[in-house]
Coordinates of C-alpha atoms and ligand atoms in Angstrom, one line a residue:
X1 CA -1.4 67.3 0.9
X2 CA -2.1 65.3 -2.4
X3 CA -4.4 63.5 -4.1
X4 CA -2.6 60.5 -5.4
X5 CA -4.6 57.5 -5.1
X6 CA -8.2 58.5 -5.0
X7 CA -9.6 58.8 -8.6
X8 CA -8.5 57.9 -11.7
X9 CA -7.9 61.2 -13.5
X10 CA -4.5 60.8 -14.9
X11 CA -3.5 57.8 -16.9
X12 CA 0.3 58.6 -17.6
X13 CA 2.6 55.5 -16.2
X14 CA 4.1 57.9 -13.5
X15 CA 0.5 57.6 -12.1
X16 CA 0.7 54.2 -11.8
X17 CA 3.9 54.2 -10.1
X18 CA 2.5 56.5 -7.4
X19 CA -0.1 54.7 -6.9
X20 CA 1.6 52.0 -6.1
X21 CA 4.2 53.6 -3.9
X22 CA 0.9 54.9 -2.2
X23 CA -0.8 51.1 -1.9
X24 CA 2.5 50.3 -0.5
X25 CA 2.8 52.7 2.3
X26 CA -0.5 52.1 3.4
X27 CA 0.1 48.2 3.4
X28 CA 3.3 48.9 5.6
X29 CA 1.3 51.2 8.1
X30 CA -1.5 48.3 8.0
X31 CA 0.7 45.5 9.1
X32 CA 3.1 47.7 11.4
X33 CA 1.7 45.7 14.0
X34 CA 3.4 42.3 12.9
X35 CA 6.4 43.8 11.3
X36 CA 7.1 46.1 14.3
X37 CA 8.1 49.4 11.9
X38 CA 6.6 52.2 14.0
X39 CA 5.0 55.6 13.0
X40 CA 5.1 59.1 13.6
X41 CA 2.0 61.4 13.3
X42 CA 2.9 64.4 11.9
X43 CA 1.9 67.2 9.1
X44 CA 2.9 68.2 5.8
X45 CA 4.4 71.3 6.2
X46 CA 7.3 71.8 7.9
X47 CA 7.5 67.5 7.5
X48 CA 11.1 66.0 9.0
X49 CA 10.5 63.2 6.7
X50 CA 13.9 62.4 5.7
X51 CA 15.0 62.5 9.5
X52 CA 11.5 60.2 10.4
X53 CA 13.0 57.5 7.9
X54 CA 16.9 57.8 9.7
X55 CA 14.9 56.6 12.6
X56 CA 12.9 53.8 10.8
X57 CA 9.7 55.9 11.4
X58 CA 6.7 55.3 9.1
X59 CA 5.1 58.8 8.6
X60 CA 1.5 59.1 8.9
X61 CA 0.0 62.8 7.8
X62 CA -3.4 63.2 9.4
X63 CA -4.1 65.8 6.5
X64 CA -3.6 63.4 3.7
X65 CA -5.8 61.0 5.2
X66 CA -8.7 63.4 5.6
X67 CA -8.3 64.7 2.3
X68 CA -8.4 61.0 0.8
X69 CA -11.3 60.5 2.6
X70 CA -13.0 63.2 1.3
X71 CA -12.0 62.4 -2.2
X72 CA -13.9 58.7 -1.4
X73 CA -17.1 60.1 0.0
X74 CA -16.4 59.5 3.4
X75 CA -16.0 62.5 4.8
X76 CA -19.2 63.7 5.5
X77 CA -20.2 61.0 8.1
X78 CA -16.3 61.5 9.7
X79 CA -17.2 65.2 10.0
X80 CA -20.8 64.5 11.5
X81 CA -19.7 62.0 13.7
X82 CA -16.9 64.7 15.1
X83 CA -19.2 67.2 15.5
X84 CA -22.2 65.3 17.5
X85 CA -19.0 64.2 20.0
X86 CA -18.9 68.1 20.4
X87 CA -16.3 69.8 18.0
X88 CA -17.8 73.1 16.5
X89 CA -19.1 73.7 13.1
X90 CA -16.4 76.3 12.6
X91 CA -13.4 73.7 13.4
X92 CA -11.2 72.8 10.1
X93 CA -13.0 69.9 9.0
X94 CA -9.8 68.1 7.9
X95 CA -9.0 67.9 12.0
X96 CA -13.4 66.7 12.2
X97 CA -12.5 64.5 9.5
X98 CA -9.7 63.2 11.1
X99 CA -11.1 62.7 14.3
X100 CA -14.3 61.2 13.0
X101 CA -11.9 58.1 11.1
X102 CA -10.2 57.7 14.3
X103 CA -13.7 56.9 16.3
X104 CA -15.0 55.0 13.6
X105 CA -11.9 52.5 14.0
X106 CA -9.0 54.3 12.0
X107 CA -9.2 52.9 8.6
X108 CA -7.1 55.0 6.5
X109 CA -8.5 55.8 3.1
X110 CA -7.4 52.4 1.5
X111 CA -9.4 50.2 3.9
X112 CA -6.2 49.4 6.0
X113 CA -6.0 50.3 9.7
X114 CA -4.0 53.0 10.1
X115 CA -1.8 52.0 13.9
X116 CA -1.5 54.4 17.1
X117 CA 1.5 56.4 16.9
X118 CA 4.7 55.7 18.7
X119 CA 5.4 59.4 18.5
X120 CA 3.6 62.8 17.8
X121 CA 5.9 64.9 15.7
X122 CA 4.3 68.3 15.9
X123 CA 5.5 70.5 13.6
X124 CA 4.1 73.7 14.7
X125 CA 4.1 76.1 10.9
X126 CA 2.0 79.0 11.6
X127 CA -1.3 76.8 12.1
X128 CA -2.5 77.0 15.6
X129 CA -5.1 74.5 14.7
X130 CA -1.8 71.9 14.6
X131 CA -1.5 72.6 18.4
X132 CA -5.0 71.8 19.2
X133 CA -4.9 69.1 16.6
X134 CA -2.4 66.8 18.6
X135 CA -3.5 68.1 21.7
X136 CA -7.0 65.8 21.1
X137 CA -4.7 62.9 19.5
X138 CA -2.4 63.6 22.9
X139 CA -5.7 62.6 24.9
X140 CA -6.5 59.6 22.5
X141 CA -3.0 57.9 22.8
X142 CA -0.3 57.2 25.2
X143 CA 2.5 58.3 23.3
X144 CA 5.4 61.2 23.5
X145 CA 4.9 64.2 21.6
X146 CA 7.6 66.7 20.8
X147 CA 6.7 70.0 19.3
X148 CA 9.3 71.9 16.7
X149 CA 8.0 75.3 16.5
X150 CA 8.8 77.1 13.2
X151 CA 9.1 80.4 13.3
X152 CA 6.7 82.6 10.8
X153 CA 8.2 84.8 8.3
X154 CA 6.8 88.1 9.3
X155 CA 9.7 90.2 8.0
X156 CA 9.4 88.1 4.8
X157 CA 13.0 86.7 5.0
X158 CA 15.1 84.6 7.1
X159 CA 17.4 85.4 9.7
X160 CA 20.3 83.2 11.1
X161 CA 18.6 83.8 14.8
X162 CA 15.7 82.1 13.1
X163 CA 17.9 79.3 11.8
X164 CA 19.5 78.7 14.9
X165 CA 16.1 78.3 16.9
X166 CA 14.8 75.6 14.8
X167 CA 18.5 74.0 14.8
X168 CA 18.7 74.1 18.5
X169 CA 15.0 72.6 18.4
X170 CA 15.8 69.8 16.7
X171 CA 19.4 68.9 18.1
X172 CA 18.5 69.2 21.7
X173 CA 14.2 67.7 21.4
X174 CA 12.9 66.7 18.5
X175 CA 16.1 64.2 17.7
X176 CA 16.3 63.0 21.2
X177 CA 12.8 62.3 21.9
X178 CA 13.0 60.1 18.0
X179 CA 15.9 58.3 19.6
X180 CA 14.5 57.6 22.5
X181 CA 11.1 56.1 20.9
X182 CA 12.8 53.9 18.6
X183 CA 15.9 53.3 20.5
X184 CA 17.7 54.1 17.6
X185 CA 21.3 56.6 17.8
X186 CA 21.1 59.8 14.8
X187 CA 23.4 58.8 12.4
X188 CA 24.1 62.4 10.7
X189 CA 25.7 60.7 7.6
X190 CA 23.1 58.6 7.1
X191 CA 20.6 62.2 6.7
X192 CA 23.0 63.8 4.6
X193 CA 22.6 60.9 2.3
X194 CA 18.4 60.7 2.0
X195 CA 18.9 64.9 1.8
X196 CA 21.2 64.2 -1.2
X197 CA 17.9 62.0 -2.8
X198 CA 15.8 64.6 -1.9
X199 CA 17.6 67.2 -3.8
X200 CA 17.8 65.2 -6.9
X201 CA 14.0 64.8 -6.6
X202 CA 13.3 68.2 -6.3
X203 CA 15.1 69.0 -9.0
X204 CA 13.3 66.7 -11.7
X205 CA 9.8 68.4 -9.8
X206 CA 10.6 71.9 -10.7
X207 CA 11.7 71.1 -14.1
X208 CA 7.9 69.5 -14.0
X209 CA 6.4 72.2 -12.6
X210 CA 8.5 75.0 -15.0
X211 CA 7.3 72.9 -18.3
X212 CA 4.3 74.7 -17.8
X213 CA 5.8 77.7 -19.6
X214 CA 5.2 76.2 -22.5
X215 CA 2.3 76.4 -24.9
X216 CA 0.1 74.4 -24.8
X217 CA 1.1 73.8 -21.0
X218 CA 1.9 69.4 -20.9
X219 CA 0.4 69.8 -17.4
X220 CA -2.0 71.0 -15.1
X221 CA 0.2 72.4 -12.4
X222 CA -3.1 72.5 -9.7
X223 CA -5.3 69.6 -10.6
X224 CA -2.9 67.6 -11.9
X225 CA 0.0 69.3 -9.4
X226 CA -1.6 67.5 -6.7
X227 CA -1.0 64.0 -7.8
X228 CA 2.5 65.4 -8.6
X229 CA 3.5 66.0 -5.4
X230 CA 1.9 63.3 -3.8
X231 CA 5.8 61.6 -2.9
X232 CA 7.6 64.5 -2.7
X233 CA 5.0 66.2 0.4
X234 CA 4.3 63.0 2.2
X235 CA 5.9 59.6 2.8
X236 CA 8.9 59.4 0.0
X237 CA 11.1 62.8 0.5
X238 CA 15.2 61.6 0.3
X239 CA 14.1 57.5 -0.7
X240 CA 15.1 56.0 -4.0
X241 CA 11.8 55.9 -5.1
X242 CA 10.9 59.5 -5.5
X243 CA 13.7 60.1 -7.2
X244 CA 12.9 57.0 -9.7
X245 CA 9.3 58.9 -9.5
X246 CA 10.0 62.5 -10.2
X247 CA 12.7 60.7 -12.7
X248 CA 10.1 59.0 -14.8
X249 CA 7.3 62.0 -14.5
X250 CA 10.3 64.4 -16.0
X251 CA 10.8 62.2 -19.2
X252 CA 6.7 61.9 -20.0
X253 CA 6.1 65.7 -19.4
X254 CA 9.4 66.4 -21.7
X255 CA 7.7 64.0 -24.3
X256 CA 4.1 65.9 -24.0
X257 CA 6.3 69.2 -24.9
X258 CA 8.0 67.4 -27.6
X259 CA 4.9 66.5 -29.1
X260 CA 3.0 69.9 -28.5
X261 CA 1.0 68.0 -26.0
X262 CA -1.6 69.3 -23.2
X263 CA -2.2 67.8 -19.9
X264 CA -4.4 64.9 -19.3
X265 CA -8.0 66.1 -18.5
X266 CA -10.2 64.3 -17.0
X267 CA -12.1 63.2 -20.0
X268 CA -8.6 63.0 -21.8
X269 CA -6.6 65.2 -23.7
X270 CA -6.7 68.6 -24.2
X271 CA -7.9 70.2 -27.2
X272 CA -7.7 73.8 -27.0
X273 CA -6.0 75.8 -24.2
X274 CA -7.9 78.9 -23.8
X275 CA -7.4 80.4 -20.6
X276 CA -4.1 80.1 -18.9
X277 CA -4.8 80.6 -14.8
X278 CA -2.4 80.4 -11.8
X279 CA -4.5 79.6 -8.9
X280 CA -4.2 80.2 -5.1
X281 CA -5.7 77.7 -2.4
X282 CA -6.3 74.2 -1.9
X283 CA -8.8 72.4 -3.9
X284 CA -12.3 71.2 -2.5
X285 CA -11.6 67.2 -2.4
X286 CA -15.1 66.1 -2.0
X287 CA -15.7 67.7 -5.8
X288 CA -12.6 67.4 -7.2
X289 CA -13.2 65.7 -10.3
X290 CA -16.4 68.0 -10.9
X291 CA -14.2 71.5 -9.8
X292 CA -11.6 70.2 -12.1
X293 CA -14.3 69.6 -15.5
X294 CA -15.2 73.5 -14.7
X295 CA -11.6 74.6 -15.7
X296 CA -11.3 72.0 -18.1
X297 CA -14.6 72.0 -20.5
X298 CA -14.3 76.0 -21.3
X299 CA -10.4 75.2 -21.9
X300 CA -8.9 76.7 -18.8
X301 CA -5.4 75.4 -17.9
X302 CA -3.7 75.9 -14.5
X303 CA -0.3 76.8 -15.4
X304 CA 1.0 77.7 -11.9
X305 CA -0.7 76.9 -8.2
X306 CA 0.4 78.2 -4.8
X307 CA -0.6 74.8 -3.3
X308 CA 1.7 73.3 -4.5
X309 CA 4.1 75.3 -2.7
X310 CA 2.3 74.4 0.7
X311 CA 4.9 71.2 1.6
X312 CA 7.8 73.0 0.0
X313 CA 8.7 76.0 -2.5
X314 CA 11.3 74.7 -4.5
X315 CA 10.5 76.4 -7.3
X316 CA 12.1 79.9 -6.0
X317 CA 15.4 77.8 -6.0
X318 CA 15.2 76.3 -2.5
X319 CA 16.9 72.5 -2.7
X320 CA 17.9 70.5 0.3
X321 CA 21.0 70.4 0.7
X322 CA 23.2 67.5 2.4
X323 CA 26.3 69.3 3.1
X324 CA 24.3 71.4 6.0
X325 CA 21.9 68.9 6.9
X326 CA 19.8 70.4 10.2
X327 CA 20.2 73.9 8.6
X328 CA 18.7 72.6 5.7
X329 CA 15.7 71.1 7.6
X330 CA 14.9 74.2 9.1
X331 CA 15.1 76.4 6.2
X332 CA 13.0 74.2 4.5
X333 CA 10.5 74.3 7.3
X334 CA 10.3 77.8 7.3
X335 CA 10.0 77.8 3.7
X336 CA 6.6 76.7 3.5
X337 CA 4.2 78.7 1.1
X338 CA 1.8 79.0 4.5
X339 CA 4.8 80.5 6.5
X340 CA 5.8 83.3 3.7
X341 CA 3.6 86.2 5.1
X342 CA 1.3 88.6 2.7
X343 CA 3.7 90.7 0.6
X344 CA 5.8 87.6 -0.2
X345 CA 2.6 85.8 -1.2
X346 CA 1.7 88.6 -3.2
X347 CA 5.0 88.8 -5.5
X348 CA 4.9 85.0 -5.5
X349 CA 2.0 84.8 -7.5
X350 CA 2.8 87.8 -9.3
X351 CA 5.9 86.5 -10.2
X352 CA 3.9 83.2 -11.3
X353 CA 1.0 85.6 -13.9
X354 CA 4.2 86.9 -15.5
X355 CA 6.9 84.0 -15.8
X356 CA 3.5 81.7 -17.1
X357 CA 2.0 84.5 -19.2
X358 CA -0.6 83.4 -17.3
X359 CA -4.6 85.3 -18.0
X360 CA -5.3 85.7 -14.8
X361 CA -5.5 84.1 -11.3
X362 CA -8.2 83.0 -9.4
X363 CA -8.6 81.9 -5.5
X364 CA -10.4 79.1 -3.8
X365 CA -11.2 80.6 -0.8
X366 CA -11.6 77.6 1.5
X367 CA -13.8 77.9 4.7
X368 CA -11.6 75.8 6.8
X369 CA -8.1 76.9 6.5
X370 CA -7.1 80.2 8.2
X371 CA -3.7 79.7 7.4
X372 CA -4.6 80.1 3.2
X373 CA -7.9 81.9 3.8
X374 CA -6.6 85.1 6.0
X375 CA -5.9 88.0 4.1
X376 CA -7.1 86.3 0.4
X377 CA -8.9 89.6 -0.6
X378 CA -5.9 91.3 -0.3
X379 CA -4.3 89.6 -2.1
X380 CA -6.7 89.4 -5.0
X381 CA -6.5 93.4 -4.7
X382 CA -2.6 93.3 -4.9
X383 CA -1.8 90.9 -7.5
X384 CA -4.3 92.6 -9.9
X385 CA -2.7 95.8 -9.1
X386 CA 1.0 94.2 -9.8
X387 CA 0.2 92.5 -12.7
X388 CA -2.7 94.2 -14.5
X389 CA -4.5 90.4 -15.0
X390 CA -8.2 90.1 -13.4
X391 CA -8.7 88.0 -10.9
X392 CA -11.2 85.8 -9.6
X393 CA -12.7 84.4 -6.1
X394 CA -14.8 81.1 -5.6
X395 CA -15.3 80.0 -2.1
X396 CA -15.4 76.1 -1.1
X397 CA -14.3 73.7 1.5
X398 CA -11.6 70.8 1.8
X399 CA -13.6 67.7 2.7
X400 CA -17.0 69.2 4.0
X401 CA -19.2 68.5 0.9
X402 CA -21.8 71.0 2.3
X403 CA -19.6 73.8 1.4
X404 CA -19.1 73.0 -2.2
X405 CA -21.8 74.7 -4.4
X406 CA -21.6 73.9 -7.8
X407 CA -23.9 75.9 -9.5
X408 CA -22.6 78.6 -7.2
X409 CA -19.1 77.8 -8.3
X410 CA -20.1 76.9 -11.9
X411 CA -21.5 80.6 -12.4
X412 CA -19.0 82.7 -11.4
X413 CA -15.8 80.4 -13.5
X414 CA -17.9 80.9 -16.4
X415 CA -18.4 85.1 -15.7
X416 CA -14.8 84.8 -14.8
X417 CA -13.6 83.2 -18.2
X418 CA -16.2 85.5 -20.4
X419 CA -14.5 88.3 -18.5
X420 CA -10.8 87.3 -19.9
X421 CA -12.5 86.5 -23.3
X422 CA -13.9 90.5 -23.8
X423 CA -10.6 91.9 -22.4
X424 CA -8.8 90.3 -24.8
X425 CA -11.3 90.9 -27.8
X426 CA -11.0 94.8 -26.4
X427 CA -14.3 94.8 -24.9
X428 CA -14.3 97.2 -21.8
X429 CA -11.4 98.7 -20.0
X430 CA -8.9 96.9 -17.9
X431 CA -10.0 98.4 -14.8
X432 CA -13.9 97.9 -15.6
X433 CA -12.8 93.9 -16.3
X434 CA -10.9 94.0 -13.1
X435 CA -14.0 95.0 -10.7
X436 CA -16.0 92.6 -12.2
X437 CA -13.5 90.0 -11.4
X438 CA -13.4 91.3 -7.7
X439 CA -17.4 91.8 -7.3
X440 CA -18.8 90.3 -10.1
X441 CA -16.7 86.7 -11.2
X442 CA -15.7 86.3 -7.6
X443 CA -17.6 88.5 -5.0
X444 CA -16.6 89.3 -1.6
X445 CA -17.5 87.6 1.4
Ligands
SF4_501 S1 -6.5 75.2 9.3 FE1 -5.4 74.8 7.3 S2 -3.2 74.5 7.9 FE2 -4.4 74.3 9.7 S3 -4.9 72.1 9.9 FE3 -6.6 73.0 8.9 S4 -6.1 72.8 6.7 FE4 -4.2 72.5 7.8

């Protein structure tokens, strides 16, 4: 789930590359009619990708679509048209969004028609809203769907039962029903080969992602983050052009450390890093520009995200590897940040306010998703306990521009980064600081 072509924010050349990697895959999805390439609906995590393109499948993720929407304004007449054609206010409104771009004529975000899908690849990661999801897509087109259900990591680790039900899965239904649609016979090598790309990909990611360590941090690994893993979470996993992506990103973020450089902000570069914050949730997309100048004008750098971690967590040493290529898939699947469950969450980010010497952490509490949302204060509670570093709680949407209140939101960042400022000058006691970051900086709900 990224942002990659919607605004321009970021003006390294890596940018322009993925923007045009972007352009392209919408063009192909636009003109699949004439070229005959076919698609597969599916979501991000838990995506197959690198098995879609050993079939010749064109992925299309309902999610990033919605959220690319949102980022251009459309949204709120996709979300109003679903909900006069009956889905409830209290539906994600990535699924209203969705649905209302589909029944206004299913023009993806770039203007070009996105096509029907020869196949519905439901990868089932924790979110029972996926189910119902392709259940109302089922309804809308005449097309196989096969479901892969991933098992959720309750016991926070797992198990080789675990591995073998996803293997099984996709040997004896998902594969065959992709042969089937495209007429096309697995060729296992072939996998092992785009899984080789994607390891070398992921590897030039994490470096990206790690180079936040330094100080000044060369990037923002949320605002920014989301452009950064744009190829690696959608369309490009295991192709030559995410590695010649992740490749080229690598060398300009080594070159911003080299130079004692900050990230790019959105009204250039930064001057002062202040506040170092790892922060947990998706962004609001219909505000993103404005959500991100609230970090950036009092100095605030995000040095570590969970979101990041929602199409894969590499950064814990996960890589794909070639040489055990369905096992691989399903690890990975059940990998996702939204299938670790609470107490692995909780170390995660832990982990994240340590290793980044980060000031605090802060959540975006977003009304839609159940799957981020569930169990948030907790968390807050538990990662200030682990770490001793206050935390913070704003509440916002994804693409429903109703939810995002910017004075609101404004108010409590500020309290939240006067908070850090007096811990560190010595004013007031750690645990003092702490329940103002709870109550007062973020409040509970
Ligand atoms: S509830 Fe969350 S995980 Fe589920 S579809 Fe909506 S945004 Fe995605």
């Amino acid at each position: 789930m990224s942002a990659s072509t919607a605004t321009d924010v970021r003006k390294d050349a890596s940018q322009d590359r993925q923007k045009a990697m972007i352009a392209e895959h919408f063009e192909r999805l636009a003109h699949a009619g004439e070229s005959g390439e076919k698609c597969a609906y599916t979501f991000v995590p838990g995506n197959l990708t690198e098995l879609l393109h050993c079939f010749g499948l064109l992925p299309v993720l309902p999610e990033i679509n919605a959220l690319q929407s949102g980022m251009r304004g459309k949204s709120r007449d996709y979300i109003s048209l679903a909900e006069k054609l009956g889905h409830s206010e209290d539906v994600c409104t990535y699924v209203k969004c969705d649905f209302g771009m589909m029944k206004s004529g299913n023009l993806g975000p770039t203007g070009g028609s996105i096509p029907p899908p020869d196949v519905l690849l439901l990868s089932y990661t924790g979110c029972f809203t996926f189910m119902k999801w392709f259940e109302i897509l089922q309804r809308e087109y005449d097309c196989p769907m096969v479901m892969l259900h991933v098992p959720y990591q309750g016991g926070g680790a797992v198990t080789d039962n675990m591995r073998r039900y996803v293997v099984d899965q996709l040997r004896e239904k998902v594969i065959p029903v992709l042969e089937s649609v495209t007429g096309k016979k697995f060729d296992e090598d072939e996998l092992r080969e785009r899984l080789r790309k994607s390891a070398q990909a992921e590897e030039d990611f994490v470096h990206v992602l790690e180079s936040a360590r330094h100080r000044p941090s060369p990037i923002d690994a949320y605002f920014g983050g989301v452009y950064y893993i744009g190829p690696i979470f959608t369309a490009f996993r295991g192709t030559d052009a995410a590695v010649d992506y992740y490749r080229e990103l690598r060398a300009e973020v080594d070159e911003r450390v080299r130079n004692g450089q900050g990230p790019v902000l959105p009204d250039g570069e930064l001057k002062e890093e202040r506040f170092r914050i790892v922060v947990e949730g998706p962004p609001n997309w219909t505000h993103f520009r404005e959500f991100w100048k609230m970090f950036s004008d009092e100095g605030a750098v995000v040095v570590a995200s969970t979101y990041t971690k929602v199409g894969g967590v590499y950064d814990l040493g996960f890589r794909h590897d070639p040489d055990r290529p369905l096992e691989t898939l399903a690890d990975y699947c059940m990998g996702c940040y939204t299938n670790l469950n609470l107490p692995s969450r909780v170390k995660m980010i832990s982990q994240y306010v340590r290793d980044y010497q980060a000031d605090g952490f802060l959540i975006n509490s977003v009304k839609s998703c159940n799957s981020f949302s569930a169990g948030q204060l907790l968390i807050l509670r538990e990662v200030e306990n682990a770490c001793g570093r206050p935390g913070g709680f704003v509440e916002s949407d994804l693409v429903d521009p109703r939810y995002f209140s910017a004075a609101n939101i404004k108010n409590r960042l500020e309290s939240y980064f006067q908070m850090i400022e007096q811990k560190r000058s010595g004013g007031g006691s750690p645990e003092g600081a702490d329940a103002g970051a709870g109550g007062g900086a973020g409040g509970g709900r």
